[in-house]
Coordinates of C-alpha atoms and ligand atoms in Angstrom, one line a residue:
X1 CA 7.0 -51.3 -38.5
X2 CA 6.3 -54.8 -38.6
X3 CA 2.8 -55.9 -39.8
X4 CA 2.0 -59.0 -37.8
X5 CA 2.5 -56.6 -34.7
X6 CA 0.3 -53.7 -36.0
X7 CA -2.1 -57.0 -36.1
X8 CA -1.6 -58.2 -33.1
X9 CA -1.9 -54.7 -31.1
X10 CA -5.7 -54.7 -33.1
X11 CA -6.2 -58.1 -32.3
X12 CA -6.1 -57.1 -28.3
X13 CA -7.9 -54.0 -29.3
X14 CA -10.8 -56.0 -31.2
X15 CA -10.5 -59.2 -28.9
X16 CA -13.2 -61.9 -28.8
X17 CA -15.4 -59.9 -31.3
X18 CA -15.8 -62.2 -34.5
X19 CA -12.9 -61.4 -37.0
X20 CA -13.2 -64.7 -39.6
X21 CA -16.7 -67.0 -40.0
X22 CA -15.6 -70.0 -42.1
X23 CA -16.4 -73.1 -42.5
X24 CA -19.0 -73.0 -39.9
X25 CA -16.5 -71.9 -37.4
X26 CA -16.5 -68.2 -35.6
X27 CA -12.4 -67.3 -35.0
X28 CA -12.3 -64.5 -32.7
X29 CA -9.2 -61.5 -33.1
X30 CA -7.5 -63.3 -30.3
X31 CA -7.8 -66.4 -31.2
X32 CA -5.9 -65.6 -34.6
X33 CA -3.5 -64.0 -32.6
X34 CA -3.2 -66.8 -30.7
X35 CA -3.1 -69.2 -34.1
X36 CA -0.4 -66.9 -35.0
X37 CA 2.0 -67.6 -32.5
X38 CA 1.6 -71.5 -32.2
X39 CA 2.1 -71.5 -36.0
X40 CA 5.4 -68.7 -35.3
X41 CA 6.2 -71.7 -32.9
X42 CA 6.0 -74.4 -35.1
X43 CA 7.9 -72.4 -37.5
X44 CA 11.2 -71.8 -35.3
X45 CA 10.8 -75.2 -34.6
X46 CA 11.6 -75.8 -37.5
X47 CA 14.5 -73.7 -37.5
X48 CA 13.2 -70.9 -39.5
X49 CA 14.8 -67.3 -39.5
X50 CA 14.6 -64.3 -40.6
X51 CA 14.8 -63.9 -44.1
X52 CA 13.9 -67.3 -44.6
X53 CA 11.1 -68.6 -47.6
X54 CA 8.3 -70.3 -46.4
X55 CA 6.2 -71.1 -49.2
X56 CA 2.1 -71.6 -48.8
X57 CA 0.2 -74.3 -51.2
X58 CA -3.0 -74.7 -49.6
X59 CA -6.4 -74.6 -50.2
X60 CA -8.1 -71.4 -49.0
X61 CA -8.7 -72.0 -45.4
X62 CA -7.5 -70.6 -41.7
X63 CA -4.6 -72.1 -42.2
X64 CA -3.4 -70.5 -44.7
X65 CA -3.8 -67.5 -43.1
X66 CA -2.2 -68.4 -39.7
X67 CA 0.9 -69.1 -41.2
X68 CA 1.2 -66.0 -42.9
X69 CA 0.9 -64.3 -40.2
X70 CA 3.3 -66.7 -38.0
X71 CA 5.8 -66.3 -41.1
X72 CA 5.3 -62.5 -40.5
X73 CA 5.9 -62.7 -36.8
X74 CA 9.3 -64.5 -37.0
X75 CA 10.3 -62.1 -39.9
X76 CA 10.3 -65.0 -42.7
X77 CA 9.0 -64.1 -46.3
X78 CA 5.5 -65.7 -47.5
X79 CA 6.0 -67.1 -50.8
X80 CA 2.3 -67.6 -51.7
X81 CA 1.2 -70.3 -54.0
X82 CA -1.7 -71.1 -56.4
X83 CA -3.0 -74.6 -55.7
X84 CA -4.1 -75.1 -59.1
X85 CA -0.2 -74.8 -60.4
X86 CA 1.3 -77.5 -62.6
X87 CA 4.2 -79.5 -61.2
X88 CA 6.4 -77.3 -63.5
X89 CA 5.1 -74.0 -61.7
X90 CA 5.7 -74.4 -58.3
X91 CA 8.6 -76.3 -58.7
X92 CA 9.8 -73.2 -60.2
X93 CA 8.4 -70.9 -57.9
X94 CA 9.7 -73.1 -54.6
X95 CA 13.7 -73.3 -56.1
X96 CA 13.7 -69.7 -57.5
X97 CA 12.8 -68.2 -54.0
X98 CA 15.0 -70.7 -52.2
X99 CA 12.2 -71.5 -50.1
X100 CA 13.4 -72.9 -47.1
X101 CA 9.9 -74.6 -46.0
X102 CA 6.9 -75.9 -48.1
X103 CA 3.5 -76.1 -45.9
X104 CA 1.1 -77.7 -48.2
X105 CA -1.5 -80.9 -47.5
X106 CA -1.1 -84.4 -49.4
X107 CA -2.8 -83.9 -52.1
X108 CA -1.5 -81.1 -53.3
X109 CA 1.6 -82.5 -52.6
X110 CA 1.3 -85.5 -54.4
X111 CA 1.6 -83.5 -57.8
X112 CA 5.3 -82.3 -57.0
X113 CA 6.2 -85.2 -54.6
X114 CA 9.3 -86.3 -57.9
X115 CA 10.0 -82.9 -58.6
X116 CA 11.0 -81.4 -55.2
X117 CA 12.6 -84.7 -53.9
X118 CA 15.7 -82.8 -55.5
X119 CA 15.6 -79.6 -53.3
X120 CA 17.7 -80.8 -50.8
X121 CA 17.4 -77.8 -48.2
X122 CA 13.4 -77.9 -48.7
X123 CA 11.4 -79.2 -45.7
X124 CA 7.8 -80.2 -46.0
X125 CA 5.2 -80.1 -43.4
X126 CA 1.6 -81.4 -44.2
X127 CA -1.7 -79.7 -42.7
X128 CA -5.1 -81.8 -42.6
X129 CA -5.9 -80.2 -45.5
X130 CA -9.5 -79.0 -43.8
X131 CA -8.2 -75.8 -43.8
X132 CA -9.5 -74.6 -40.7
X133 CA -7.7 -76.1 -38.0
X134 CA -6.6 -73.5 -35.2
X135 CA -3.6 -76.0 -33.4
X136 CA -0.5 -76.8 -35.3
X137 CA 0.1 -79.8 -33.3
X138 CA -2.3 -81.4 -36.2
X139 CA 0.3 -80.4 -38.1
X140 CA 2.1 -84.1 -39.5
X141 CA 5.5 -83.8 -38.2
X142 CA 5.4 -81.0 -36.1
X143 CA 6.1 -82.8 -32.7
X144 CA 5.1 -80.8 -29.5
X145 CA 4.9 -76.9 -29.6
X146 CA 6.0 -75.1 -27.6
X147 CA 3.9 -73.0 -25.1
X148 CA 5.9 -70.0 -24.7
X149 CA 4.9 -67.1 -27.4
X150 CA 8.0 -66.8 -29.7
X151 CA 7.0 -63.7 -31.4
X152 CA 9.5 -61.2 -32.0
X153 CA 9.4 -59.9 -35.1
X154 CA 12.6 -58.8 -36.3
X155 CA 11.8 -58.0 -39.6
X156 CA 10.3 -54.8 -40.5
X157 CA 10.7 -51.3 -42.8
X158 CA 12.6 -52.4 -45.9
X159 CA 12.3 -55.9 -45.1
X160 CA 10.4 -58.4 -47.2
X161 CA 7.2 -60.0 -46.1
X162 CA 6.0 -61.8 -49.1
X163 CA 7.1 -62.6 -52.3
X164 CA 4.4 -62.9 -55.0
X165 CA 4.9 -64.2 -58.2
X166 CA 4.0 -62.1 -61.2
X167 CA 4.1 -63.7 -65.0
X168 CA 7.0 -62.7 -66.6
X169 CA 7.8 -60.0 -69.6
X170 CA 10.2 -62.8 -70.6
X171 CA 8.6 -66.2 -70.1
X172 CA 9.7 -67.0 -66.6
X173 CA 7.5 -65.7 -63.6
X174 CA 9.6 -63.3 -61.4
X175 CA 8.9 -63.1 -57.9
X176 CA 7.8 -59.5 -56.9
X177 CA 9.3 -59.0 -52.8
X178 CA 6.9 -57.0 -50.7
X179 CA 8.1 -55.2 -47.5
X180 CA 6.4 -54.6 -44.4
X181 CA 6.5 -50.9 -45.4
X182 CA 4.4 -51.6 -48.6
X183 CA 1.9 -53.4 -46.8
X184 CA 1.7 -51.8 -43.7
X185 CA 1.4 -48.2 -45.5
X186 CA -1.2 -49.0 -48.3
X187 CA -3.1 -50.8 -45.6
X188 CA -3.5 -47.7 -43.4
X189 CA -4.5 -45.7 -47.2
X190 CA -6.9 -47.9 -48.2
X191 CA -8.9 -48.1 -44.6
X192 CA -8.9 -44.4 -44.7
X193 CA -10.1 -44.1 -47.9
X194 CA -12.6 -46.9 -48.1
X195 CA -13.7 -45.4 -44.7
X196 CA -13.4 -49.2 -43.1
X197 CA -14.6 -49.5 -39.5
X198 CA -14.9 -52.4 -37.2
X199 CA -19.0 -51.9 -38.4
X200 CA -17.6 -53.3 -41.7
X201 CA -18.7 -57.3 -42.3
X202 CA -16.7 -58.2 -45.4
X203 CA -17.9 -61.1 -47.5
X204 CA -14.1 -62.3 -48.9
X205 CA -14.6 -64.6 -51.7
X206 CA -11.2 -64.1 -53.5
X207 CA -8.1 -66.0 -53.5
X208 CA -5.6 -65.9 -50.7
X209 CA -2.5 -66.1 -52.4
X210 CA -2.7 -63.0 -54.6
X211 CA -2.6 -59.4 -53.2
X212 CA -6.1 -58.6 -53.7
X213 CA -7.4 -61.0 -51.5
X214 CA -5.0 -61.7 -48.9
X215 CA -3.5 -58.0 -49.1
X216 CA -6.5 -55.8 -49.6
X217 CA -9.2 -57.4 -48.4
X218 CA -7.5 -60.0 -45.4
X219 CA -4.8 -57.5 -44.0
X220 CA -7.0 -54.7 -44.1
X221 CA -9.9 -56.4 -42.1
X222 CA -8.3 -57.5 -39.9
X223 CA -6.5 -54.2 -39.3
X224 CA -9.9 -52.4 -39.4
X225 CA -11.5 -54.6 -36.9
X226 CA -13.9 -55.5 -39.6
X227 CA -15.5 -59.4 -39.5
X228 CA -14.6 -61.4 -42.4
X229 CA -17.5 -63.9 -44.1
X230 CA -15.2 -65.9 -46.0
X231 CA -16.1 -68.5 -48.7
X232 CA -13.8 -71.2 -50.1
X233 CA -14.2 -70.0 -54.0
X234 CA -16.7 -67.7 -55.1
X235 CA -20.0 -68.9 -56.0
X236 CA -22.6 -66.3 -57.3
X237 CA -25.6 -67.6 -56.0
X238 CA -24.1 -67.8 -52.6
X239 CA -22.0 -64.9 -52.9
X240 CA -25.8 -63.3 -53.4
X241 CA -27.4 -64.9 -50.5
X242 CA -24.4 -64.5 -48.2
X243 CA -24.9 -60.6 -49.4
X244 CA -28.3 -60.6 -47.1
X245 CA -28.4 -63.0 -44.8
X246 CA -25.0 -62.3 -43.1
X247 CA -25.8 -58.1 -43.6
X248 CA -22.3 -57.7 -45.8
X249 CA -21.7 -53.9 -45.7
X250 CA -18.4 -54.2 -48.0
X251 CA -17.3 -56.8 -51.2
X252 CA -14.4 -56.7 -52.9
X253 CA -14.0 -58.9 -56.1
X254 CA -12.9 -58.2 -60.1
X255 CA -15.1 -57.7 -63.3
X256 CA -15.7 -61.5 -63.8
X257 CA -16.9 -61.5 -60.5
X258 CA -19.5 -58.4 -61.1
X259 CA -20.3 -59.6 -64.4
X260 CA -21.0 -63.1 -62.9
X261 CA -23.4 -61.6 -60.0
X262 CA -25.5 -59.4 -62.9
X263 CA -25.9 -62.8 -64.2
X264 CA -27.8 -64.2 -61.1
X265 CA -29.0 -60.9 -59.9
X266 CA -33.0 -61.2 -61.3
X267 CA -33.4 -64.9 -59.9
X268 CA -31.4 -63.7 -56.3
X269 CA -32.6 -60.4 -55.4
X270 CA -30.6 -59.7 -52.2
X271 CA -31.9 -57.4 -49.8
X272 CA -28.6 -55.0 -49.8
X273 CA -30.1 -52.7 -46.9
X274 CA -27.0 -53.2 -44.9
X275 CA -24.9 -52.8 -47.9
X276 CA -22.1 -49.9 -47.8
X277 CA -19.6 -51.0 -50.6
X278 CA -18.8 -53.0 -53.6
X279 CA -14.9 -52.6 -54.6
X280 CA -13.4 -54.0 -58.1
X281 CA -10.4 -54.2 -58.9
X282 CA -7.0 -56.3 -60.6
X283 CA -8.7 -55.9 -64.2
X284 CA -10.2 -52.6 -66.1
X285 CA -13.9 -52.3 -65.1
X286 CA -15.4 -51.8 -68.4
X287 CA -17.9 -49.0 -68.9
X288 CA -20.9 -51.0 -69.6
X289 CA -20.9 -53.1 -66.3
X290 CA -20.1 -50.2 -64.0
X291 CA -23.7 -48.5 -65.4
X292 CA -25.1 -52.2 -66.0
X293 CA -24.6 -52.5 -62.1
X294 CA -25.7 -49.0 -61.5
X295 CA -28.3 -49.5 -63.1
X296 CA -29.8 -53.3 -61.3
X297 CA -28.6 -53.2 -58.1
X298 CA -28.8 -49.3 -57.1
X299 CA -25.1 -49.3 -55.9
X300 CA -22.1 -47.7 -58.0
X301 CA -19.0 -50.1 -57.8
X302 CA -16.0 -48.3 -56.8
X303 CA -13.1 -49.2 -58.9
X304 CA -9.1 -48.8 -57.7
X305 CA -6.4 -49.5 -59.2
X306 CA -2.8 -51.7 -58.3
X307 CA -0.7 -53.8 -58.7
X308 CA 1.4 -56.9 -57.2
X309 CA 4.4 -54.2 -57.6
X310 CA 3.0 -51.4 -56.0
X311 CA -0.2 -52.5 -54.3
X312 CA -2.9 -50.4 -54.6
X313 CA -1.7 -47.0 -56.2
X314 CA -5.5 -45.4 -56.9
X315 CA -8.8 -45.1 -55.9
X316 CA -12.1 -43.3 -56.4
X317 CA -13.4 -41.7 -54.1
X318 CA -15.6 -42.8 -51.4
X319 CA -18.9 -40.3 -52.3
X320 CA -20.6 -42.2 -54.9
X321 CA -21.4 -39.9 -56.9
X322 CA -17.7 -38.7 -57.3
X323 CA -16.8 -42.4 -59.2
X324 CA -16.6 -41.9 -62.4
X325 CA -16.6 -44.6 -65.3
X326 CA -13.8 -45.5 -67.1
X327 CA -12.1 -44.0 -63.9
X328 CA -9.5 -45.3 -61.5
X329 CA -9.6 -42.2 -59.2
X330 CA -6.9 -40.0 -57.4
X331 CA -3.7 -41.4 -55.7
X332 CA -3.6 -43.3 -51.8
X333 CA -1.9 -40.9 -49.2
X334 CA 1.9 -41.5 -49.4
X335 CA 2.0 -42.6 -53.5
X336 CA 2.4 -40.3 -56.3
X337 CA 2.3 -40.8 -60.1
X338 CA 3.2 -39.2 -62.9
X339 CA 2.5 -39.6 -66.8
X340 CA 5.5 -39.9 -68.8
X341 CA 6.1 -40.2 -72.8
X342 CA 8.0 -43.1 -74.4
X343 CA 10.7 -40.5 -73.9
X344 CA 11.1 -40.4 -70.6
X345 CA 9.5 -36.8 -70.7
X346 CA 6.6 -35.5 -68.3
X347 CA 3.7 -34.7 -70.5
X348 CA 0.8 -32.3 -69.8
X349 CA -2.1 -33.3 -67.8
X350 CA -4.7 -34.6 -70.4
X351 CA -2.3 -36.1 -72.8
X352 CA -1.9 -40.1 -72.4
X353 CA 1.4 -41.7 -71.6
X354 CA 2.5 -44.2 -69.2
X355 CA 1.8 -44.1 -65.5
X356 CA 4.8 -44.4 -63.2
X357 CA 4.4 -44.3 -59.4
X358 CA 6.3 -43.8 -56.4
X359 CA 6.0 -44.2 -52.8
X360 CA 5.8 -46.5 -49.8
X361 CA 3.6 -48.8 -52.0
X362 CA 6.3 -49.4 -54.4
X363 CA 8.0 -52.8 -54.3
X364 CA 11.9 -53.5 -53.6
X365 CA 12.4 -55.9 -56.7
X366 CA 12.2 -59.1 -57.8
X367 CA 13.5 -61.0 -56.3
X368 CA 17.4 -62.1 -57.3
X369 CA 17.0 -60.5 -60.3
X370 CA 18.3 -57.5 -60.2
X371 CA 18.8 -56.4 -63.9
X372 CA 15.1 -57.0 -64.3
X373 CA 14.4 -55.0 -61.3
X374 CA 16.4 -51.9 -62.5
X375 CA 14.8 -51.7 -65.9
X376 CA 11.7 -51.0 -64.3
X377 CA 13.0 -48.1 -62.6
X378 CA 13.3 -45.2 -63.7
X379 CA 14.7 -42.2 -61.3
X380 CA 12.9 -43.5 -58.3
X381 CA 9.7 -44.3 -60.4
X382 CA 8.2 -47.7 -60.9
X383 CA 7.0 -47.7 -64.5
X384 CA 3.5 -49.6 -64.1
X385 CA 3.2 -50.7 -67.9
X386 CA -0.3 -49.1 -68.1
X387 CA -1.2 -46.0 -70.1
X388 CA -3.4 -43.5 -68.8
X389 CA -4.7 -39.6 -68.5
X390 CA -4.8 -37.2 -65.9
X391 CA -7.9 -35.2 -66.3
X392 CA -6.9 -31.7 -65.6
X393 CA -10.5 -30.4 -65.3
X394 CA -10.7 -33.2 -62.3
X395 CA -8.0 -32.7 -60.0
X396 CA -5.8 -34.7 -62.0
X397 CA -8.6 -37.8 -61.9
X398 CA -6.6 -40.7 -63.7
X399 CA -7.7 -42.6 -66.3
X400 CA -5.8 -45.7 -67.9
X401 CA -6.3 -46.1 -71.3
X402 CA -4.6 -49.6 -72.5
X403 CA -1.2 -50.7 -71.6
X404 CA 2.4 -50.0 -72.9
X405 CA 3.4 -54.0 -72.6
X406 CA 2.2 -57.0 -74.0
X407 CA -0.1 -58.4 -71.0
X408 CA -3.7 -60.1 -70.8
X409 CA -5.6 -59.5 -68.0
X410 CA -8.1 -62.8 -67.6
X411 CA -10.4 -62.6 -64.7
X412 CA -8.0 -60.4 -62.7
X413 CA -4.9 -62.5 -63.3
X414 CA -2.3 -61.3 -65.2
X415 CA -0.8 -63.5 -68.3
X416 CA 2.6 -62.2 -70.2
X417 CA 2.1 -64.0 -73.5
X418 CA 5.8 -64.9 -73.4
X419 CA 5.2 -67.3 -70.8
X420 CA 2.2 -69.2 -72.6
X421 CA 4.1 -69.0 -76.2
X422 CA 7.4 -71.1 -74.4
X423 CA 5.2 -73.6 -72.9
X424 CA 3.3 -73.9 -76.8
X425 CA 6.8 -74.2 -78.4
X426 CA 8.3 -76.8 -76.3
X427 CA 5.6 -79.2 -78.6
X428 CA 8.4 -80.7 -80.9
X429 CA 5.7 -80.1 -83.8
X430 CA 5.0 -76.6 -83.2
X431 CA 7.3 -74.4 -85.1
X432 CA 6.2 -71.2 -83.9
X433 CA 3.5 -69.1 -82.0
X434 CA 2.1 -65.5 -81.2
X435 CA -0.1 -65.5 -77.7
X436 CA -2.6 -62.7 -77.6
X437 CA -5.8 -61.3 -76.2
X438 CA -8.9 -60.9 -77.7
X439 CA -11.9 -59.7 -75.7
X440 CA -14.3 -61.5 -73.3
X441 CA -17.4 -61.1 -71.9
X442 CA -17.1 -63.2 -68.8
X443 CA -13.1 -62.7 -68.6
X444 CA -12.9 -59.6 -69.9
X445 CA -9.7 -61.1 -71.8
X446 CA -9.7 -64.2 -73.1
X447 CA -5.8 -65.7 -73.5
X448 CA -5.9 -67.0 -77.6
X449 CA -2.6 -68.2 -79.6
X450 CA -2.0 -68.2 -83.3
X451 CA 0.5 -71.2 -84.0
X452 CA 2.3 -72.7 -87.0
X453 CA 3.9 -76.1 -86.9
X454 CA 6.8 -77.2 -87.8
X455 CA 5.4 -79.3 -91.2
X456 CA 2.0 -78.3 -92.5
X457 CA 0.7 -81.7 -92.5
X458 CA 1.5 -82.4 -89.3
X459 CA -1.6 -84.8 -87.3
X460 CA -1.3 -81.8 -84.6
X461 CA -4.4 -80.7 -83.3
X462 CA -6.0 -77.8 -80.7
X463 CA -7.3 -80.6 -78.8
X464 CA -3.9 -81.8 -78.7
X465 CA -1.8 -79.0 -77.6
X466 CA -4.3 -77.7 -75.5
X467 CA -3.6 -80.7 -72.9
X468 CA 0.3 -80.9 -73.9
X469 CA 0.1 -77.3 -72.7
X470 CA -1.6 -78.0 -69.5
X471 CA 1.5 -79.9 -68.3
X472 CA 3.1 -76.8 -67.7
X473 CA 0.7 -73.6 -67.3
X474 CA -2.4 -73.9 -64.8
X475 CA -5.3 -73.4 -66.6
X476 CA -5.9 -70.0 -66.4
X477 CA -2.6 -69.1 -68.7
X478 CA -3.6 -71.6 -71.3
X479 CA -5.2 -70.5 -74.2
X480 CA -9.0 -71.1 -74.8
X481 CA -8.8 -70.6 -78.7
X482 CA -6.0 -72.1 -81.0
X483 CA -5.4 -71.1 -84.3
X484 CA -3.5 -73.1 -86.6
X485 CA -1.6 -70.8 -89.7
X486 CA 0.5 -71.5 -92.2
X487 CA 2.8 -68.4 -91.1
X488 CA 2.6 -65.9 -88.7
X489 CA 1.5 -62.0 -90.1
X490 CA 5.0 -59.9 -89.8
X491 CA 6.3 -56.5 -90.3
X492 CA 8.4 -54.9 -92.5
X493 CA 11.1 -55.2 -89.8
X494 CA 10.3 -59.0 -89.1
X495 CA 8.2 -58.4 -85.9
X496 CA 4.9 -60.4 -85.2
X497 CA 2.0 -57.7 -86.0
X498 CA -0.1 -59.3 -82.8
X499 CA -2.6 -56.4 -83.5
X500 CA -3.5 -58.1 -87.2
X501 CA -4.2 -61.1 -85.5
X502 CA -6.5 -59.8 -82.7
X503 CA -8.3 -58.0 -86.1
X504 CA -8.2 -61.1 -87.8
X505 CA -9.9 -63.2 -84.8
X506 CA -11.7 -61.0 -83.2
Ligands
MLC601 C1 -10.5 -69.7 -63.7 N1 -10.4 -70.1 -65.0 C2 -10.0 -69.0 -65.7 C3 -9.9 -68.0 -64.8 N2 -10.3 -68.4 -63.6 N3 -9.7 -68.9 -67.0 C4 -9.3 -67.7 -67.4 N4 -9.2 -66.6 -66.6 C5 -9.5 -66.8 -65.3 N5 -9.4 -65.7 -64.4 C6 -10.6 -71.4 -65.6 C7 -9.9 -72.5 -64.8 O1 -8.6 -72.7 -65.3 C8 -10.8 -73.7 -65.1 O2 -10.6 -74.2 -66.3 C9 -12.2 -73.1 -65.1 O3 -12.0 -71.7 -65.4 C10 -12.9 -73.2 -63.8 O4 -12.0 -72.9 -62.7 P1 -12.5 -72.3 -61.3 O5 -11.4 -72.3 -60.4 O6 -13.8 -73.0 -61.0 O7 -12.8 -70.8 -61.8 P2 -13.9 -69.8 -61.4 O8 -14.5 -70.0 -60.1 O9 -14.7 -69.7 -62.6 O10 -12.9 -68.5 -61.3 C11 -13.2 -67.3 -61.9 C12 -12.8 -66.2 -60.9 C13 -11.3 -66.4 -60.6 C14 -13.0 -64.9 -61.5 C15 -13.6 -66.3 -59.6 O11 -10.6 -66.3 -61.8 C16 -10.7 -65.4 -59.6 O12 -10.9 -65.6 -58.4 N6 -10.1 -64.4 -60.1 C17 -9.5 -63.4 -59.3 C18 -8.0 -63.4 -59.4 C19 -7.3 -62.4 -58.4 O13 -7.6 -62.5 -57.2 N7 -6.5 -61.6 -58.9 C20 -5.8 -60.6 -58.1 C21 -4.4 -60.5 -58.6 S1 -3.6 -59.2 -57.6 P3 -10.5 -75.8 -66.6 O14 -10.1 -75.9 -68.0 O15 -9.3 -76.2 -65.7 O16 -11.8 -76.3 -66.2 C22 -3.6 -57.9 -58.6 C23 -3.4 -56.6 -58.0 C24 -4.6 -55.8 -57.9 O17 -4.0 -58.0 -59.7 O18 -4.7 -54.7 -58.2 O19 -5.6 -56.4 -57.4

């Protein structure tokens, strides 16, 4: 069960028909495939094995996507990376996974050129940086490739395919390792649910190195047979054209992304006749947009639910007028969950408590940590964090309700407060700080930190911290509101009361 050859057997099945249009270029099935295996070639050149790290820090583009695949092939592990990173991130990310080969393009580069020079056992390779090339002999330093196909994927099952970073309960990001069983299993769930034919045309406007975009939407394509309009970033008024004039039948993007489209929606007007699905997921679709959607464009989003560490778990269904708001759905074929108490207990259906899942979805760990891997087990079950319902007068219809650890969820990515409060506190004139959410319109979250400095009359300012911050947390993480107190609110037992503060802002 290795992925890259379930892709490869549809690539021969699906053949010259159009699987990616970007960039002005068509790429057929086969010539993906074909992409693939140069880039698997490359890859060996470059004496990569099984097991091995190969870390991606591109721009969205083809290649990107070819050598995830190649890495696949050769049974390597894709560590996937977010371009817009600091220095401190990815330096972190590439000596944590032990990545044994960075493909990135110069001017991404240039940003952790010092940093990395240290990583002995690191190669670099360099693409053009166009992101669409479909020969790794542009690749700088890849000599000649060889011509014979070097696919033969000895990784599969248990093995990892991808390790993708999560932010971290504890400050540090931990890097969540994927198998070829995850993917390949909630790949086959999700096109059966979804109802995902080679009639499909998928506009794909999300990133490529998170699940939902590379996972959901890319693997599942191409497994369907489906073509793929893809756009570099998302744009609304594009996103709304591209809707009509290439005939899109499915989207997939998160809240900010509906919310966003609403915004243009009057001005646009896309003719949605071909139109068969709009997906959301990575963040809670609120209540108001779901109708709000309903409502302007005719078309009921259908919301799911995962995560990095167990892919997708839920759905709704596919009959519209089965999604519910508020809803997440039922579980995929092959995952189960259960609501437990605090206490470890099964509760009734009806009564909240937190969601734990199991099944061929569910990660293997993070990776080398293996203390923080066990503590979110629990007898075989993954405990997901989120807290939720199962509506017994609905076939057990889930329903998640807030979550049971500290996390904001900005625009579909996921920020552990931990993580932004160490990077605030390593200002020598910041004394303390409590990172919280407080809600958004456009975000849904927005990330917002109280802090208290070290001497009150400190020359400190937001403007300040905000770019001392930005040396170590891409922007995303960093907070867009700074509050400056003379102490932070605690309770009786010393503990930051985080909920005052979000009162207090809010
Ligand atoms: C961008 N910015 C954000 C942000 N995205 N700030 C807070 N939250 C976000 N989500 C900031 C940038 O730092 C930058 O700030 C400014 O906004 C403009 O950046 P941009 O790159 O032009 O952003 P934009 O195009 O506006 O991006 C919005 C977005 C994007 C919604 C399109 O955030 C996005 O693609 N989100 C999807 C994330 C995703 O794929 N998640 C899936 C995780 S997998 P400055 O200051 O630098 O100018 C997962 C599992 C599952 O969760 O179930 O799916």
């Amino acid at each position: 069960m290795n992925l890259a050859k379930i892709l490869s057997e549809s690539a021969v099945v699906f053949g010259e028909k159009a699987a990616v249009l970007f960039s002005g270029r068509t790429y057929s099935f086969l010539d993906i495939d074909r992409s693939a295996a140069q880039y698997a070639c490359l890859l060996k050149q470059k004496g990569i094995e099984k097991g091995d790290r190969v870390a991606i820090l591109l721009p969205k583009g083809m290649e990107f996507l070819f050598i995830h695949l190649a890495n696949l092939c050769i049974g390597a592990m894709t560590v996937p990376l977010n371009p817009a990173y600091t220095a401190d991130e990815i330096t972190y990310f590439l000596s944590d996974s032990g990545a044994s080969l960075l493909v990135t393009e110069q001017e991404l580069f240039a940003k952790i050129d010092m940093p990395i020079r240290k990583m002995k056992n690191l190669q670099t390779i360099f693409t053009n940086g166009k992101g669409q090339d479909s020969s790794p002999s542009l690749i700088s330093g890849a000599g000649k490739i060889k011509a014979e196909d070097p696919r033969d994927y000895p990784a599969g099952g248990d093995d990892g395919a991808m390790i993708c970073y999560t932010s971290g309960t504890t400050g540090r990001s931990k890097g969540a390792v994927i198998t070829h069983r995850n993917l390949v299993s909630n790949m086959k769930a999700l096109q059966e649910t979804w109802g995902w034919t080679e009639a499909d045309r998928l506009l794909h406007v999300l990133p490529l190195f998170h699940v939902h975009g590379l996972v959901v939407a890319m693997h599942g394509a191409l497994h369907a047979g489906s073509t793929v309009v893809m756009h570099e970033k998302f744009d609304p008024v594009r996103t709304l054209k591209t809707l009509e004039q290439e005939k899109i039948t499915l989207f997939m993007g998160v809240p900010t992304i509906y919310h966003r489209l609403l915004h243009h929606w009057e001005t646009e007007r896309p003719d949605l006749r071909a139109m068969r699905l709009f997906i959301s997921g990575s963040a809670p679709l609120s209540d108001h947009l779901f109708m709000e959607f309903e409502e302007k464009t005719g078309f009921r989003i259908l919301e799911r639910y995962g995560m990095t560490e167990a892919q997708m778990i839920t759905s709704n269904p596919l009959n519209p007028d089965r999604r519910a708001p508020g809803s997440v759905g039922y579980p995929l074929l092959g995952v189960s969950i259960k609501i437990f108490s605090p206490e470890g207990k099964a509760v009734k259906a009806g009564e909240v408590g937190e969601v734990w899942v199991k099944g061929d979805n569910v990660f293997k760990g993070y990776w080398n940590m293996p203390q923080k891997t066990a503590e979110c087990f629990q007898e075989g079950w993954l405990q997901s964090g989120d807290l939720g319902y199962q509506d017994p007068e609905d076939d057990l219809r889930l329903y998640l309700v807030g979550r049971s650890k500290e996390l904001i969820i900005s625009g579909g990515y996921n920020i552990y407060p931990k993580e932004v409060e160490s990077a605030l506190e390593k200002h020598r004139a910041v004394n303390e700080t409590a990172v919280f959410g407080l809600p958004d319109e456009d975000f849904g979250e927005k990330v917002c930190a109280a802090v208290v400095l070290k001497q009150e009359n400190s020359s400190l300012d937001a403007e300040e911290l905000a770019v001392f911050t930005r040396k170590y947390l891409t922007g995303y993480k960093c907070p867009k509101k700074l509050f400056f107190l003379k102490s932070l609110p605690r309770n009786a037992m010393g503990k930051i009361e985080k909920e005052r503060l979000r009162k207090m802002f809010s």
